[in-house]
mmCIF file of C-alpha atoms and ligand atoms in Angstrom:
data_model
loop_
_atom_site.group_PDB
_atom_site.id
_atom_site.type_symbol
_atom_site.label_atom_id
_atom_site.label_comp_id
_atom_site.label_asym_id
_atom_site.label_seq_id
_atom_site.Cartn_x
_atom_site.Cartn_y
_atom_site.Cartn_z
ATOM 1 C CA MET A 394 30.055 -68.276 41.626
ATOM 2 C CA THR A 395 26.676 -68.252 43.237
ATOM 3 C CA GLU A 396 25.995 -70.185 46.635
ATOM 4 C CA SER A 397 23.823 -73.119 45.898
ATOM 5 C CA ARG A 398 20.323 -72.266 47.503
ATOM 6 C CA THR A 399 19.492 -74.885 50.314
ATOM 7 C CA PRO A 400 15.831 -75.814 49.035
ATOM 8 C CA HIS A 401 13.280 -73.988 51.393
ATOM 9 C CA TYR A 402 10.558 -75.730 49.223
ATOM 10 C CA GLU A 403 8.876 -77.554 52.264
ATOM 11 C CA SER A 404 8.174 -81.150 51.305
ATOM 12 C CA SER A 405 4.818 -80.864 53.086
ATOM 13 C CA HIS A 406 3.808 -77.261 50.801
ATOM 14 C CA ARG A 407 3.658 -79.177 47.709
ATOM 15 C CA LEU A 408 0.180 -78.858 47.121
ATOM 16 C CA ARG A 409 0.364 -79.336 43.400
ATOM 17 C CA ARG A 410 0.863 -83.100 44.229
ATOM 18 C CA LEU A 411 -3.127 -83.744 44.839
ATOM 19 C CA ARG A 412 -3.629 -82.081 41.197
ATOM 20 C CA HIS A 413 -2.149 -83.850 39.024
ATOM 21 C CA LYS A 414 -4.938 -86.537 37.882
ATOM 22 C CA PRO A 415 -8.565 -86.335 37.472
ATOM 23 C CA GLY A 416 -9.097 -89.195 40.243
ATOM 24 C CA MET A 417 -7.163 -87.857 42.735
ATOM 25 C CA ARG A 418 -8.624 -84.022 42.094
ATOM 26 C CA ALA A 419 -12.118 -86.098 42.693
ATOM 27 C CA LEU A 420 -11.010 -87.517 45.991
ATOM 28 C CA VAL A 421 -10.035 -84.350 47.558
ATOM 29 C CA ARG A 422 -12.696 -82.071 46.320
ATOM 30 C CA GLU A 423 -14.351 -80.735 49.191
ATOM 31 C CA THR A 424 -17.974 -79.637 47.700
ATOM 32 C CA ALA A 425 -19.761 -81.448 45.132
ATOM 33 C CA LEU A 426 -23.166 -80.355 43.399
ATOM 34 C CA THR A 427 -26.082 -83.437 43.227
ATOM 35 C CA ALA A 428 -29.125 -83.964 41.811
ATOM 36 C CA ASP A 429 -30.908 -83.777 45.258
ATOM 37 C CA ASP A 430 -29.549 -80.099 45.864
ATOM 38 C CA PHE A 431 -31.694 -78.540 43.332
ATOM 39 C CA ILE A 432 -35.224 -76.766 43.072
ATOM 40 C CA TYR A 433 -36.557 -75.962 39.630
ATOM 41 C CA PRO A 434 -38.767 -72.782 39.213
ATOM 42 C CA MET A 435 -41.351 -73.063 36.681
ATOM 43 C CA PHE A 436 -44.014 -70.595 35.154
ATOM 44 C CA VAL A 437 -47.380 -71.851 34.695
ATOM 45 C CA CYS A 438 -50.024 -69.203 32.453
ATOM 46 C CA ASP A 439 -53.801 -69.703 31.338
ATOM 47 C CA GLY A 440 -54.495 -71.190 27.982
ATOM 48 C CA GLU A 441 -54.139 -73.820 25.990
ATOM 49 C CA ASN A 442 -51.255 -75.245 24.137
ATOM 50 C CA GLN A 443 -48.650 -72.354 25.639
ATOM 51 C CA LYS A 444 -45.069 -72.622 25.810
ATOM 52 C CA VAL A 445 -44.044 -69.436 25.765
ATOM 53 C CA GLU A 446 -39.987 -68.630 25.657
ATOM 54 C CA ILE A 447 -39.168 -65.673 28.418
ATOM 55 C CA SER A 448 -37.281 -63.498 26.226
ATOM 56 C CA SER A 449 -34.902 -62.159 29.005
ATOM 57 C CA MET A 450 -34.424 -65.695 30.187
ATOM 58 C CA PRO A 451 -33.222 -68.313 27.278
ATOM 59 C CA GLY A 452 -34.440 -71.899 27.586
ATOM 60 C CA GLN A 453 -37.220 -70.809 30.279
ATOM 61 C CA HIS A 454 -40.995 -70.836 29.649
ATOM 62 C CA ARG A 455 -44.639 -70.006 30.600
ATOM 63 C CA PHE A 456 -46.420 -73.232 30.093
ATOM 64 C CA SER A 457 -50.057 -73.685 30.071
ATOM 65 C CA LEU A 458 -51.192 -76.391 32.228
ATOM 66 C CA ASP A 459 -51.608 -78.918 29.530
ATOM 67 C CA LEU A 460 -48.278 -78.658 28.225
ATOM 68 C CA PHE A 461 -47.031 -77.904 31.993
ATOM 69 C CA GLU A 462 -48.311 -81.861 32.622
ATOM 70 C CA GLU A 463 -45.970 -83.020 29.865
ATOM 71 C CA GLU A 464 -42.826 -81.194 30.667
ATOM 72 C CA VAL A 465 -43.465 -82.092 34.513
ATOM 73 C CA GLY A 466 -43.360 -85.427 33.778
ATOM 74 C CA LYS A 467 -39.972 -85.007 31.286
ATOM 75 C CA LEU A 468 -38.452 -83.692 34.128
ATOM 76 C CA ALA A 469 -39.136 -86.029 36.597
ATOM 77 C CA GLU A 470 -37.699 -88.775 34.142
ATOM 78 C CA SER A 471 -34.848 -86.611 33.647
ATOM 79 C CA GLY A 472 -33.928 -86.780 37.230
ATOM 80 C CA VAL A 473 -34.977 -83.340 38.527
ATOM 81 C CA ARG A 474 -36.299 -83.957 42.311
ATOM 82 C CA SER A 475 -38.081 -80.553 43.480
ATOM 83 C CA ILE A 476 -39.894 -77.846 41.335
ATOM 84 C CA LEU A 477 -41.043 -74.366 42.726
ATOM 85 C CA LEU A 478 -44.227 -73.321 40.975
ATOM 86 C CA PHE A 479 -45.306 -69.603 40.332
ATOM 87 C CA GLY A 480 -48.630 -68.689 38.442
ATOM 88 C CA VAL A 481 -49.019 -65.748 35.935
ATOM 89 C CA PRO A 482 -52.937 -65.663 35.766
ATOM 90 C CA ASP A 483 -54.680 -63.625 32.892
ATOM 91 C CA HIS A 484 -57.000 -62.388 35.905
ATOM 92 C CA LYS A 485 -55.398 -59.868 38.589
ATOM 93 C CA ASP A 486 -57.251 -57.590 40.784
ATOM 94 C CA GLU A 487 -56.754 -55.599 43.555
ATOM 95 C CA LYS A 488 -57.076 -58.320 46.080
ATOM 96 C CA ALA A 489 -55.419 -61.211 44.248
ATOM 97 C CA SER A 490 -58.815 -63.104 44.663
ATOM 98 C CA SER A 491 -57.015 -65.595 42.156
ATOM 99 C CA ALA A 492 -54.161 -66.505 44.648
ATOM 100 C CA PHE A 493 -56.272 -68.409 47.021
ATOM 101 C CA ASP A 494 -58.940 -69.746 44.656
ATOM 102 C CA GLU A 495 -59.151 -73.145 45.146
ATOM 103 C CA GLU A 496 -59.408 -73.703 41.174
ATOM 104 C CA GLY A 497 -56.808 -71.329 40.551
ATOM 105 C CA LEU A 498 -53.876 -71.680 38.286
ATOM 106 C CA VAL A 499 -51.254 -72.718 40.637
ATOM 107 C CA GLN A 500 -53.651 -74.987 43.021
ATOM 108 C CA LYS A 501 -54.442 -76.598 39.449
ATOM 109 C CA ALA A 502 -50.806 -76.895 38.817
ATOM 110 C CA ILE A 503 -49.810 -78.537 42.227
ATOM 111 C CA ARG A 504 -52.719 -81.156 41.634
ATOM 112 C CA ILE A 505 -51.096 -82.028 37.856
ATOM 113 C CA SER A 506 -47.587 -82.153 39.268
ATOM 114 C CA LYS A 507 -48.810 -84.337 42.292
ATOM 115 C CA GLU A 508 -50.684 -86.708 40.025
ATOM 116 C CA ILE A 509 -48.188 -86.978 37.091
ATOM 117 C CA ALA A 510 -45.055 -87.253 39.498
ATOM 118 C CA PRO A 511 -45.959 -87.983 43.081
ATOM 119 C CA GLN A 512 -42.442 -88.226 44.113
ATOM 120 C CA LEU A 513 -41.164 -84.810 42.804
ATOM 121 C CA VAL A 514 -41.237 -82.402 45.556
ATOM 122 C CA CYS A 515 -43.583 -79.779 44.535
ATOM 123 C CA VAL A 516 -42.719 -76.493 46.181
ATOM 124 C CA SER A 517 -45.116 -73.210 45.603
ATOM 125 C CA ASP A 518 -44.530 -69.540 45.772
ATOM 126 C CA ILE A 519 -46.555 -67.436 48.352
ATOM 127 C CA CYS A 520 -47.041 -64.207 47.137
ATOM 128 C CA LEU A 521 -49.377 -62.046 46.278
ATOM 129 C CA CYS A 522 -47.512 -59.961 43.476
ATOM 130 C CA GLU A 523 -48.465 -62.028 40.427
ATOM 131 C CA PHE A 524 -52.111 -61.988 41.152
ATOM 132 C CA THR A 525 -52.220 -58.248 41.950
ATOM 133 C CA SER A 526 -53.274 -55.435 39.542
ATOM 134 C CA HIS A 527 -50.724 -53.525 41.201
ATOM 135 C CA GLY A 528 -47.889 -55.935 41.031
ATOM 136 C CA HIS A 529 -47.300 -55.357 44.635
ATOM 137 C CA CYS A 530 -46.692 -58.280 46.967
ATOM 138 C CA GLY A 531 -49.522 -57.016 49.694
ATOM 139 C CA LEU A 532 -52.503 -55.023 49.974
ATOM 140 C CA ILE A 533 -52.524 -51.755 48.950
ATOM 141 C CA GLU A 534 -54.161 -48.713 50.901
ATOM 142 C CA ASN A 535 -53.375 -45.142 50.077
ATOM 143 C CA GLY A 536 -50.195 -45.854 48.160
ATOM 144 C CA ASP A 537 -49.193 -47.903 50.848
ATOM 145 C CA VAL A 538 -48.289 -51.680 51.345
ATOM 146 C CA LEU A 539 -50.435 -53.086 54.224
ATOM 147 C CA ASN A 540 -48.682 -55.424 56.462
ATOM 148 C CA ASP A 541 -51.337 -57.502 58.745
ATOM 149 C CA GLU A 542 -54.134 -56.720 56.275
ATOM 150 C CA SER A 543 -51.931 -58.471 53.643
ATOM 151 C CA LEU A 544 -51.107 -61.721 56.318
ATOM 152 C CA GLU A 545 -54.647 -63.445 56.138
ATOM 153 C CA LEU A 546 -54.656 -63.675 52.156
ATOM 154 C CA LEU A 547 -51.084 -65.056 52.166
ATOM 155 C CA ALA A 548 -52.418 -67.684 54.941
ATOM 156 C CA ASN A 549 -55.281 -68.549 52.753
ATOM 157 C CA MET A 550 -53.020 -69.221 49.787
ATOM 158 C CA ALA A 551 -50.736 -71.434 51.463
ATOM 159 C CA VAL A 552 -53.521 -73.468 52.577
ATOM 160 C CA SER A 553 -55.337 -73.716 49.379
ATOM 161 C CA HIS A 554 -51.862 -75.075 48.356
ATOM 162 C CA ALA A 555 -51.425 -77.311 50.808
ATOM 163 C CA ARG A 556 -55.158 -78.693 49.831
ATOM 164 C CA ALA A 557 -54.372 -79.004 46.224
ATOM 165 C CA GLY A 558 -51.097 -81.168 47.712
ATOM 166 C CA ALA A 559 -47.991 -78.902 47.740
ATOM 167 C CA ASP A 560 -45.241 -80.241 49.758
ATOM 168 C CA LEU A 561 -43.383 -77.080 50.886
ATOM 169 C CA VAL A 562 -44.818 -73.508 50.831
ATOM 170 C CA ALA A 563 -42.240 -70.773 50.274
ATOM 171 C CA PRO A 564 -43.437 -67.557 51.351
ATOM 172 C CA SER A 565 -41.439 -64.364 49.358
ATOM 173 C CA ALA A 566 -44.035 -61.400 50.308
ATOM 174 C CA MET A 567 -41.628 -60.244 52.978
ATOM 175 C CA MET A 568 -44.364 -59.150 55.100
ATOM 176 C CA ASP A 569 -43.559 -58.842 58.869
ATOM 177 C CA PHE A 570 -44.738 -62.206 60.930
ATOM 178 C CA GLN A 571 -46.056 -63.928 57.580
ATOM 179 C CA ILE A 572 -44.351 -67.206 58.796
ATOM 180 C CA GLU A 573 -46.332 -67.046 62.090
ATOM 181 C CA ALA A 574 -49.587 -66.311 60.057
ATOM 182 C CA ILE A 575 -48.914 -69.435 57.575
ATOM 183 C CA ARG A 576 -48.366 -71.276 60.081
ATOM 184 C CA ASN A 577 -50.903 -70.744 61.948
ATOM 185 C CA GLY A 578 -53.178 -71.125 58.875
ATOM 186 C CA LEU A 579 -51.540 -74.442 58.152
ATOM 187 C CA ASP A 580 -51.908 -75.711 61.714
ATOM 188 C CA SER A 581 -55.573 -74.825 62.155
ATOM 189 C CA ASN A 582 -56.519 -76.711 58.585
ATOM 190 C CA GLY A 583 -54.702 -79.792 59.256
ATOM 191 C CA PHE A 584 -51.639 -79.334 57.721
ATOM 192 C CA ARG A 585 -49.069 -79.534 60.532
ATOM 193 C CA GLU A 586 -46.967 -81.644 58.603
ATOM 194 C CA ILE A 587 -46.126 -79.207 55.658
ATOM 195 C CA PRO A 588 -42.929 -77.299 55.975
ATOM 196 C CA ILE A 589 -42.221 -73.437 55.448
ATOM 197 C CA MET A 590 -39.431 -72.477 53.343
ATOM 198 C CA ALA A 591 -38.761 -69.081 54.365
ATOM 199 C CA TYR A 592 -37.446 -66.425 52.077
ATOM 200 C CA SER A 593 -36.183 -64.536 54.979
ATOM 201 C CA ALA A 594 -33.209 -62.514 53.718
ATOM 202 C CA LYS A 595 -35.137 -61.191 50.632
ATOM 203 C CA PHE A 596 -32.953 -58.070 49.189
ATOM 204 C CA SER A 597 -34.592 -55.573 47.005
ATOM 205 C CA SER A 598 -32.542 -56.437 44.068
ATOM 206 C CA GLY A 599 -31.850 -55.510 40.237
ATOM 207 C CA PHE A 600 -31.198 -59.001 39.770
ATOM 208 C CA TYR A 601 -35.243 -59.591 39.758
ATOM 209 C CA GLY A 602 -35.629 -57.808 36.439
ATOM 210 C CA PRO A 603 -36.092 -61.011 34.179
ATOM 211 C CA PHE A 604 -38.315 -62.413 36.792
ATOM 212 C CA ARG A 605 -40.778 -59.839 36.620
ATOM 213 C CA GLU A 606 -40.943 -60.184 32.858
ATOM 214 C CA ALA A 607 -41.404 -63.841 33.114
ATOM 215 C CA ALA A 608 -44.020 -63.307 35.870
ATOM 216 C CA ASN A 609 -45.706 -60.322 34.918
ATOM 217 C CA SER A 610 -45.356 -58.968 38.414
ATOM 218 C CA ALA A 611 -43.708 -55.876 38.068
ATOM 219 C CA PRO A 612 -45.293 -52.822 40.337
ATOM 220 C CA GLN A 613 -47.127 -50.625 38.733
ATOM 221 C CA PHE A 614 -46.464 -47.824 40.887
ATOM 222 C CA GLY A 615 -43.292 -47.342 43.374
ATOM 223 C CA ASP A 616 -40.763 -50.416 44.040
ATOM 224 C CA ARG A 617 -40.719 -52.885 46.428
ATOM 225 C CA LYS A 618 -38.164 -51.173 48.884
ATOM 226 C CA SER A 619 -40.764 -50.555 51.754
ATOM 227 C CA TYR A 620 -40.683 -54.231 52.403
ATOM 228 C CA GLN A 621 -37.801 -55.901 50.789
ATOM 229 C CA MET A 622 -34.455 -55.635 52.195
ATOM 230 C CA ASP A 623 -31.873 -53.071 51.506
ATOM 231 C CA PRO A 624 -28.735 -55.005 49.858
ATOM 232 C CA MET A 625 -26.194 -53.011 51.642
ATOM 233 C CA ASN A 626 -27.391 -54.983 55.176
ATOM 234 C CA THR A 627 -25.955 -57.709 56.703
ATOM 235 C CA ARG A 628 -27.059 -57.584 60.457
ATOM 236 C CA GLU A 629 -30.557 -56.833 59.735
ATOM 237 C CA ALA A 630 -30.534 -59.853 57.667
ATOM 238 C CA MET A 631 -29.690 -61.835 60.753
ATOM 239 C CA ARG A 632 -32.845 -60.199 62.120
ATOM 240 C CA GLU A 633 -34.563 -61.219 59.477
ATOM 241 C CA ILE A 634 -33.871 -64.993 59.405
ATOM 242 C CA ALA A 635 -33.726 -64.979 63.627
ATOM 243 C CA CYS A 636 -37.677 -63.754 63.473
ATOM 244 C CA ASP A 637 -38.677 -66.225 60.687
ATOM 245 C CA VAL A 638 -37.104 -69.184 62.798
ATOM 246 C CA GLU A 639 -39.072 -68.157 65.970
ATOM 247 C CA GLN A 640 -42.104 -67.658 63.714
ATOM 248 C CA GLY A 641 -41.760 -71.613 62.847
ATOM 249 C CA ALA A 642 -39.617 -71.529 59.187
ATOM 250 C CA ASP A 643 -38.214 -74.780 58.460
ATOM 251 C CA ILE A 644 -35.834 -73.809 55.978
ATOM 252 C CA ILE A 645 -34.591 -70.415 55.804
ATOM 253 C CA MET A 646 -33.558 -68.744 52.323
ATOM 254 C CA VAL A 647 -31.161 -65.896 51.025
ATOM 255 C CA LYS A 648 -32.240 -64.311 47.619
ATOM 256 C CA PRO A 649 -30.032 -63.284 45.433
ATOM 257 C CA ALA A 650 -27.755 -65.853 45.512
ATOM 258 C CA LEU A 651 -24.447 -64.608 43.757
ATOM 259 C CA SER A 652 -23.890 -61.093 45.806
ATOM 260 C CA TYR A 653 -25.063 -62.476 48.683
ATOM 261 C CA MET A 654 -22.826 -65.117 49.368
ATOM 262 C CA ASP A 655 -21.312 -63.699 52.661
ATOM 263 C CA ILE A 656 -25.018 -63.385 53.770
ATOM 264 C CA VAL A 657 -25.106 -67.115 52.979
ATOM 265 C CA ARG A 658 -21.932 -67.943 55.252
ATOM 266 C CA LYS A 659 -23.339 -66.210 57.992
ATOM 267 C CA ALA A 660 -26.741 -67.650 57.953
ATOM 268 C CA ARG A 661 -24.705 -71.013 57.630
ATOM 269 C CA ASP A 662 -22.733 -70.386 60.820
ATOM 270 C CA GLU A 663 -25.274 -68.749 62.591
ATOM 271 C CA PHE A 664 -28.424 -71.037 62.188
ATOM 272 C CA ASN A 665 -29.149 -74.576 62.460
ATOM 273 C CA LEU A 666 -31.711 -74.790 59.696
ATOM 274 C CA PRO A 667 -31.232 -75.893 56.090
ATOM 275 C CA VAL A 668 -30.299 -72.665 54.085
ATOM 276 C CA ALA A 669 -31.559 -72.466 50.774
ATOM 277 C CA VAL A 670 -30.343 -69.612 47.915
ATOM 278 C CA TYR A 671 -32.226 -68.566 44.886
ATOM 279 C CA ASN A 672 -29.981 -68.176 42.241
ATOM 280 C CA VAL A 673 -32.442 -65.757 40.400
ATOM 281 C CA SER A 674 -33.241 -64.388 37.001
ATOM 282 C CA GLY A 675 -31.018 -61.703 36.499
ATOM 283 C CA GLU A 676 -27.971 -64.179 37.501
ATOM 284 C CA TYR A 677 -29.100 -66.609 34.943
ATOM 285 C CA ALA A 678 -29.639 -63.868 31.949
ATOM 286 C CA MET A 679 -26.275 -62.661 32.671
ATOM 287 C CA ILE A 680 -24.638 -65.899 32.030
ATOM 288 C CA LYS A 681 -26.676 -67.133 29.442
ATOM 289 C CA ALA A 682 -26.339 -63.558 27.396
ATOM 290 C CA ALA A 683 -22.735 -63.844 27.951
ATOM 291 C CA ALA A 684 -22.631 -67.478 26.693
ATOM 292 C CA GLN A 685 -24.812 -66.859 23.581
ATOM 293 C CA ASN A 686 -22.178 -63.850 22.808
ATOM 294 C CA GLY A 687 -19.568 -66.605 23.093
ATOM 295 C CA TRP A 688 -18.025 -64.483 25.865
ATOM 296 C CA ILE A 689 -17.560 -67.298 28.306
ATOM 297 C CA ASP A 690 -17.965 -71.007 28.361
ATOM 298 C CA GLU A 691 -21.483 -71.463 29.841
ATOM 299 C CA ARG A 692 -21.280 -74.831 31.471
ATOM 300 C CA SER A 693 -18.133 -74.269 33.259
ATOM 301 C CA VAL A 694 -19.108 -71.016 34.495
ATOM 302 C CA ALA A 695 -22.514 -72.247 35.475
ATOM 303 C CA LEU A 696 -21.144 -75.002 37.627
ATOM 304 C CA GLU A 697 -18.310 -72.953 39.140
ATOM 305 C CA MET A 698 -21.455 -70.078 40.197
ATOM 306 C CA LEU A 699 -23.561 -72.969 41.381
ATOM 307 C CA GLY A 700 -20.805 -74.855 43.435
ATOM 308 C CA SER A 701 -19.555 -71.743 45.061
ATOM 309 C CA PHE A 702 -23.382 -71.316 46.592
ATOM 310 C CA LYS A 703 -22.706 -74.868 48.408
ATOM 311 C CA ARG A 704 -18.994 -73.909 49.341
ATOM 312 C CA ALA A 705 -20.620 -70.697 51.014
ATOM 313 C CA GLY A 706 -22.916 -73.007 52.773
ATOM 314 C CA ALA A 707 -26.152 -73.349 50.874
ATOM 315 C CA ASP A 708 -28.045 -76.951 51.235
ATOM 316 C CA ILE A 709 -30.350 -76.345 48.807
ATOM 317 C CA ILE A 710 -30.220 -74.193 45.317
ATOM 318 C CA ILE A 711 -32.987 -72.901 43.549
ATOM 319 C CA SER A 712 -32.019 -72.173 39.895
ATOM 320 C CA TYR A 713 -32.982 -72.229 36.468
ATOM 321 C CA TYR A 714 -30.255 -73.921 35.575
ATOM 322 C CA THR A 715 -31.528 -77.006 37.030
ATOM 323 C CA PRO A 716 -32.498 -79.357 33.968
ATOM 324 C CA GLU A 717 -29.175 -78.549 32.749
ATOM 325 C CA VAL A 718 -26.704 -78.946 35.778
ATOM 326 C CA ILE A 719 -28.679 -82.506 36.439
ATOM 327 C CA ASN A 720 -27.646 -83.495 33.116
ATOM 328 C CA TRP A 721 -24.534 -82.233 33.241
ATOM 329 C CA ILE A 722 -23.461 -83.774 36.627
ATOM 330 C CA LYS A 723 -25.032 -87.360 35.648
HETATM 331 C C1 LIG B 1057 -42.435 -62.729 44.012
HETATM 332 C C2 LIG B 1057 -40.947 -63.129 43.693
HETATM 333 C C3 LIG B 1057 -39.577 -62.688 42.946
HETATM 334 C C4 LIG B 1057 -39.074 -63.474 42.675
HETATM 335 C C5 LIG B 1057 -39.227 -64.703 43.285
HETATM 336 N N1 LIG B 1057 -40.448 -64.380 43.942
HETATM 337 C C6 LIG B 1057 -39.991 -61.491 42.361
HETATM 338 C C7 LIG B 1057 -39.848 -60.172 43.082
HETATM 339 O O1 LIG B 1057 -39.614 -60.152 44.641
HETATM 340 O O2 LIG B 1057 -39.866 -59.086 42.461
HETATM 341 C C8 LIG B 1057 -37.814 -63.460 41.946
HETATM 342 C C9 LIG B 1057 -37.312 -64.555 41.556
HETATM 343 C C10 LIG B 1057 -36.282 -64.375 40.310
HETATM 344 O O3 LIG B 1057 -35.519 -63.274 39.885
HETATM 345 O O4 LIG B 1057 -35.656 -65.663 39.967
HETATM 346 N N2 LIG B 1057 -42.675 -61.757 45.240
#
């Protein structure tokens, strides 16, 4: 006869008790996504009546300004709270002249956005790569990306965006001292109140592939490894963030998101500024592609991914999924 076993199932360890009913699960859920968390990246291009789908990013488009105007109105109405603007101009040159042109594409888009939906937070990307003929994020001399010489252009670009009405500027060029240069530029032009969201820990990543198609910004020679970070480095990411904080960043960012959640957690634990993550184009494209093949359930995978960014410590999520998520979580 087998001896009856004394239960060693401790009553307090019955974790399933809180999982049986949806209402109970909701009550004890530790992390939640809200519309306030999201920033939606958008691409504007020259021309008229253009809404061109980006083939590697299904569901994402480049809009000419007339159609951008319509789209911004719809997005704001549907509950999107913030957008991040990228310009894809026809005209590019060595010096990225259209990047800081008061009548440039992004400057115009900012003005439209603020006119159509003043309550929508309008964030602008500050980087030269979409405006340079060589596709690098700074000026080039003898095949090298110049650091200090590029700073003034980045500062001018930020000032021109602020002048157009941008609520927040987001430098992504990964030039050393770019935050200081932009802060000084903004302050000396009367924009002390405009905050900076620094792409502080921006890694040199294969996950940016689809974006470069979207923004037509792939480097024409070489790569971005001399300015973007080596994906294998954690301590260096903390140094990058510390430098940006010292120079006056208001929000820090980790980019990409999915393969860098350890960095997000560490940033959250070591710094007291709001932490943003950029859920980049390749991360979006992977889910879209698998979903289109019927291999995964898009909604549950996307929500799981985005929720995990918050769980890792992110306060702000920049994602191409923004309009869809806001719809899903309504
Ligand atoms: C510009 C910039 C890039 C992204 C955002 N800003 C591309 C790059 O650095 O090559 C990538 C965004 C994405 O992949 O969704 N420097």
